[in-house]
Coordinates of C-alpha atoms in Angstrom, one line a residue:
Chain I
X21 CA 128.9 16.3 66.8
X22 CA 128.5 19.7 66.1
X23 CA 127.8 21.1 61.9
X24 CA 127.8 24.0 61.0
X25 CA 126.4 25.6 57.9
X26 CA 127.4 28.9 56.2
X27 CA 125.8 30.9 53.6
X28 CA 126.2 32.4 50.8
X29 CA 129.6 31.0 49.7
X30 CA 129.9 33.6 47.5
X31 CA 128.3 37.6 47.9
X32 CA 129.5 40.2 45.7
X33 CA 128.6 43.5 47.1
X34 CA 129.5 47.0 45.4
X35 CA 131.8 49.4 47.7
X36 CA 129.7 51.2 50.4
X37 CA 127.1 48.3 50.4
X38 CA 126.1 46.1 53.2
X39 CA 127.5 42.1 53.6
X40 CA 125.4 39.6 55.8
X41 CA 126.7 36.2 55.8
X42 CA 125.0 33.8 57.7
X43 CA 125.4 30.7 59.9
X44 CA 123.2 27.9 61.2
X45 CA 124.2 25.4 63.9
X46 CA 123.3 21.9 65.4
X47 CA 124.7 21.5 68.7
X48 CA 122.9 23.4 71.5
X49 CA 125.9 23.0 74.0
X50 CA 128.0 25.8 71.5
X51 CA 128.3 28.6 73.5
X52 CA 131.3 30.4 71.5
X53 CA 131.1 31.7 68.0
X54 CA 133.9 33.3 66.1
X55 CA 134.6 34.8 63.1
X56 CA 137.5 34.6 60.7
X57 CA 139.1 36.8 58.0
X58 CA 141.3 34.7 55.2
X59 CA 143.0 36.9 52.5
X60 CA 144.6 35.0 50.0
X61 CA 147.3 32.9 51.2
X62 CA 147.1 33.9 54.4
X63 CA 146.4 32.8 58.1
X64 CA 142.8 32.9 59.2
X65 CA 142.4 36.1 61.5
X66 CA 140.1 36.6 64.3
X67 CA 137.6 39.3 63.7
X68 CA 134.9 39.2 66.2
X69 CA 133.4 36.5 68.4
X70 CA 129.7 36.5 70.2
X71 CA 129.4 33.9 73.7
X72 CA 126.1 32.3 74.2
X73 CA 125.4 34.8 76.5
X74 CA 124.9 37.6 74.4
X75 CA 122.6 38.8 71.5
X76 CA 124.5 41.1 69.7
X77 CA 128.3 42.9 69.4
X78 CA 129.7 45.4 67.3
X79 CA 133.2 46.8 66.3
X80 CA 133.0 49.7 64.3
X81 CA 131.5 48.5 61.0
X82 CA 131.2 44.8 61.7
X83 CA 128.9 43.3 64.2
X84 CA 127.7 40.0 65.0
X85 CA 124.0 38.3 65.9
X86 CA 123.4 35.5 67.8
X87 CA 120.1 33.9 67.7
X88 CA 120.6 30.5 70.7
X89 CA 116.2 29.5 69.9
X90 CA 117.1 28.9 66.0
X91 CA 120.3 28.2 65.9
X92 CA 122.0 30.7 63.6
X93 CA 124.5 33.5 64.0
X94 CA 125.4 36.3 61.4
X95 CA 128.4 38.6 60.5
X96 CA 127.1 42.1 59.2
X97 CA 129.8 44.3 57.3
X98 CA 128.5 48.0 56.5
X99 CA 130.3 50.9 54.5
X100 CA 132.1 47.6 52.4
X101 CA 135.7 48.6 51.1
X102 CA 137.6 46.9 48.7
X103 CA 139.7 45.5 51.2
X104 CA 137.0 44.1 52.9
X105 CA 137.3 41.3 49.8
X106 CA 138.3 37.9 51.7
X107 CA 137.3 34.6 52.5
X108 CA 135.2 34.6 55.8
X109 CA 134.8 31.2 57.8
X110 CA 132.2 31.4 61.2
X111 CA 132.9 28.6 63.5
X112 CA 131.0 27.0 66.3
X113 CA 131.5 24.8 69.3
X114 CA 131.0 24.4 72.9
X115 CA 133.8 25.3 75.2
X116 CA 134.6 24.0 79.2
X117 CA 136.8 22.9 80.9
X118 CA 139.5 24.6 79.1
X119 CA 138.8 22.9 76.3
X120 CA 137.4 24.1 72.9
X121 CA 136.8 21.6 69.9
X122 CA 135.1 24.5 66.8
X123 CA 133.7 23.5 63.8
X124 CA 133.7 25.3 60.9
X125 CA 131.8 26.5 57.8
X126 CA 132.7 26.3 54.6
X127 CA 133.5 30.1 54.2
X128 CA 132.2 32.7 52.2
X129 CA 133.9 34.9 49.6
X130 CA 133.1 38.3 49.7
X131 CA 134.2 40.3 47.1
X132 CA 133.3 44.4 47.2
X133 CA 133.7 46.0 43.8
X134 CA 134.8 49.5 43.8
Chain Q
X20 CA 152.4 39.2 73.5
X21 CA 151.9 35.9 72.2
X22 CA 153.4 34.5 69.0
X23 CA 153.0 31.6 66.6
X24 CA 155.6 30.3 64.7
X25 CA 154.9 27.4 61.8
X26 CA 158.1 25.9 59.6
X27 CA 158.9 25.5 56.6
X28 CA 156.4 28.5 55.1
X29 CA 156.9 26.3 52.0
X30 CA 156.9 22.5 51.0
X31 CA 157.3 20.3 47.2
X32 CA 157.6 16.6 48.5
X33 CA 157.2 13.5 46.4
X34 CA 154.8 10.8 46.9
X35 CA 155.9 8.3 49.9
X36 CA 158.6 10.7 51.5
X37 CA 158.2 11.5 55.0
X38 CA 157.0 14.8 56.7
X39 CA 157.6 16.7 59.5
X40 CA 156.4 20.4 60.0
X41 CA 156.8 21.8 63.3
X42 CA 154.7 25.0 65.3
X43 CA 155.9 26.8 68.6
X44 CA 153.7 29.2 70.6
X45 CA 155.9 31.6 72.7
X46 CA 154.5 34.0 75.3
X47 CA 152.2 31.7 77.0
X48 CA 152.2 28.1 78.8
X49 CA 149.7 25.3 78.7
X50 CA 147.7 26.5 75.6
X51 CA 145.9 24.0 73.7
X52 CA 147.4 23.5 70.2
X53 CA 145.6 22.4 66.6
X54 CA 146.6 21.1 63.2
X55 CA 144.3 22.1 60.8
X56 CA 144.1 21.1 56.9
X57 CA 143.1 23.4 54.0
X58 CA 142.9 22.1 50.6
X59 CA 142.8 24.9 47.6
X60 CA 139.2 27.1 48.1
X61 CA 137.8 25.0 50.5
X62 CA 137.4 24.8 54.6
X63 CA 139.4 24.0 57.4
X64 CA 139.7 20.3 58.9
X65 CA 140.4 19.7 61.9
X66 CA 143.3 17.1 62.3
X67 CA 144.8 16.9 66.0
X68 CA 144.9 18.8 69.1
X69 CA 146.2 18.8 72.1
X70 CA 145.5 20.3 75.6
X71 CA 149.1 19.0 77.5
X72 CA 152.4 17.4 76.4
X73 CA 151.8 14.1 75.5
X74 CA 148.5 14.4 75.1
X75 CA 147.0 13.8 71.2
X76 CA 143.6 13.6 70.1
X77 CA 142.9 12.6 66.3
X78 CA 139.9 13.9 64.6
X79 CA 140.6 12.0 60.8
X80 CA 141.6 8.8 60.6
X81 CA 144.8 9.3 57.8
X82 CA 148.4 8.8 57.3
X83 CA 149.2 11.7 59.4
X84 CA 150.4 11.9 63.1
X85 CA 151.0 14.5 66.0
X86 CA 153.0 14.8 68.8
X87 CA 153.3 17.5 71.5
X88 CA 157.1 16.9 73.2
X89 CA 157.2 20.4 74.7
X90 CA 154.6 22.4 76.4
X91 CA 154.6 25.0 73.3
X92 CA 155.8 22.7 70.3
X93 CA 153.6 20.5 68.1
X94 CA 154.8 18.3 65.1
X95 CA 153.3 16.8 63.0
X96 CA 154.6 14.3 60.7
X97 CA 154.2 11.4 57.9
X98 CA 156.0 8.5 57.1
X99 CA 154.5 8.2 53.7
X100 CA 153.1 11.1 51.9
X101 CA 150.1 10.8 49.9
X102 CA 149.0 13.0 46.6
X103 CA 145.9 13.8 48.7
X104 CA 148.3 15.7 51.8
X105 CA 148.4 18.1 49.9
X106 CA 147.0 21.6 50.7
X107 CA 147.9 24.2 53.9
X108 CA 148.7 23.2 57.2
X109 CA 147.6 25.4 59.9
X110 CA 148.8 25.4 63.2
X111 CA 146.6 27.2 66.0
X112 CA 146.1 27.5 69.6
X113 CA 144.4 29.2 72.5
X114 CA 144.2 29.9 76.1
X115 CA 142.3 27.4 78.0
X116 CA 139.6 29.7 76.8
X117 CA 138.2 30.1 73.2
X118 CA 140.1 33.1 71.4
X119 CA 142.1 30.7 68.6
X120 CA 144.9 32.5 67.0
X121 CA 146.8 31.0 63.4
X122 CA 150.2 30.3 62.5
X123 CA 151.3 31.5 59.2
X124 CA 150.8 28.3 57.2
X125 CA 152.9 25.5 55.9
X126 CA 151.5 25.0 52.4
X127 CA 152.4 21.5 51.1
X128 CA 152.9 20.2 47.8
X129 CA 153.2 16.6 47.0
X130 CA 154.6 15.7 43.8

């Protein structure tokens, strides 16, 4: 099955810095790659996703890379605000046939000091 | 628009009591439904899902089971609760696509 590694697990960043947290994965069939946004006690929320088929996407200041040779994905978070501070969780997996099994990392706690 | 519903938000059960937490998804048909598991600062496990009524596939072999008696309701439930339950339940789903969207949590205490 598919494993997915996430690093760092924790990144403190000062406000207006740059985040990178980064992903590796094992299964070459993983075509869709998500990215999550926990606060405390809260859901997990969708923040951007990257398909196989593309190398890059941004949305406003986050973005995501995909490299399908090595493996690895990363989430990029520019101009950090407080409220950027969260949990972040990538997750990995291949998806047909309607059906879509992810795996996930371990998360990463970002916390952006003002 | 879609919406995910997850009860009770809250939980305090005793050892060896039974459980039953319950999700509905309105504003769609056919999704494909998950239980996931978060214990206290760490990841989330995948538990069941389910991609039709009637339709279960278990990922951890535990005390806990799921069933899917509607289209857009998933249960899942316990006869006897273990100290190690503990933690928050997530319910999720998607499209038969990728997009996965979370409930609001059960978070599950037992005593």
């Amino acid at each position: 099955g598919e494993n997915v590694e996430q690093h760092p697990s924790t990144l403190s960043v000062q406000e207006g810095d740059s985040a990178v947290i980064k992903c590796t994965y094992s299964d070459s069939a993983s075509n869709y790659f998500p990215w999550y946004k926990q606060e405390l006690g809260k859901r997990p929320q969708l923040i951007i996703d990257i398909r196989s088929n593309v190398g890059e996407k941004k949305d406003q200041r986050i973005a995501v890379t995909l490299n399908k040779t090595a493996k690895h994905f990363s989430l990029h978070i520019t101009e950090t605000q407080p409220e950027d501070s969260a949990v972040y969780f990538c997750a990995a997996g291949p998806s047909s046939g309607g059906s879509y099994i992810p795996t996930f990392g371990r998360g990463t706690s970002l916390i952006v000091h003002p | 628009s879609q919406t995910i519903h997850q009860w009770p938000a809250t939980l305090v059960q005793p050892v060896g009591s039974p459980l039953s937490l319950e999700c509905t998804v309105e504003g769609t048909s056919n999704p494909n439904l998950y239980w996931y598991r978060q214990a206290a600062g760490r990841g989330l496990q995948l538990l069941f899902y389910s991609v039709g009524i009637g339709q279960i596939s278990s990922e951890v072999p535990q005390n806990l089971s799921a069933s899917r008696p509607q289209d857009r309701q998933f249960i899942l439930s316990s006869k006897k609760l273990l100290l190690s339950d503990s933690g928050f339940y997530l319910c999720a789903w998607t499209r038969k696509g990728t997009e996965q969207y979370f409930g609001p949590g059960t978070r599950l205490t037992v005593t």
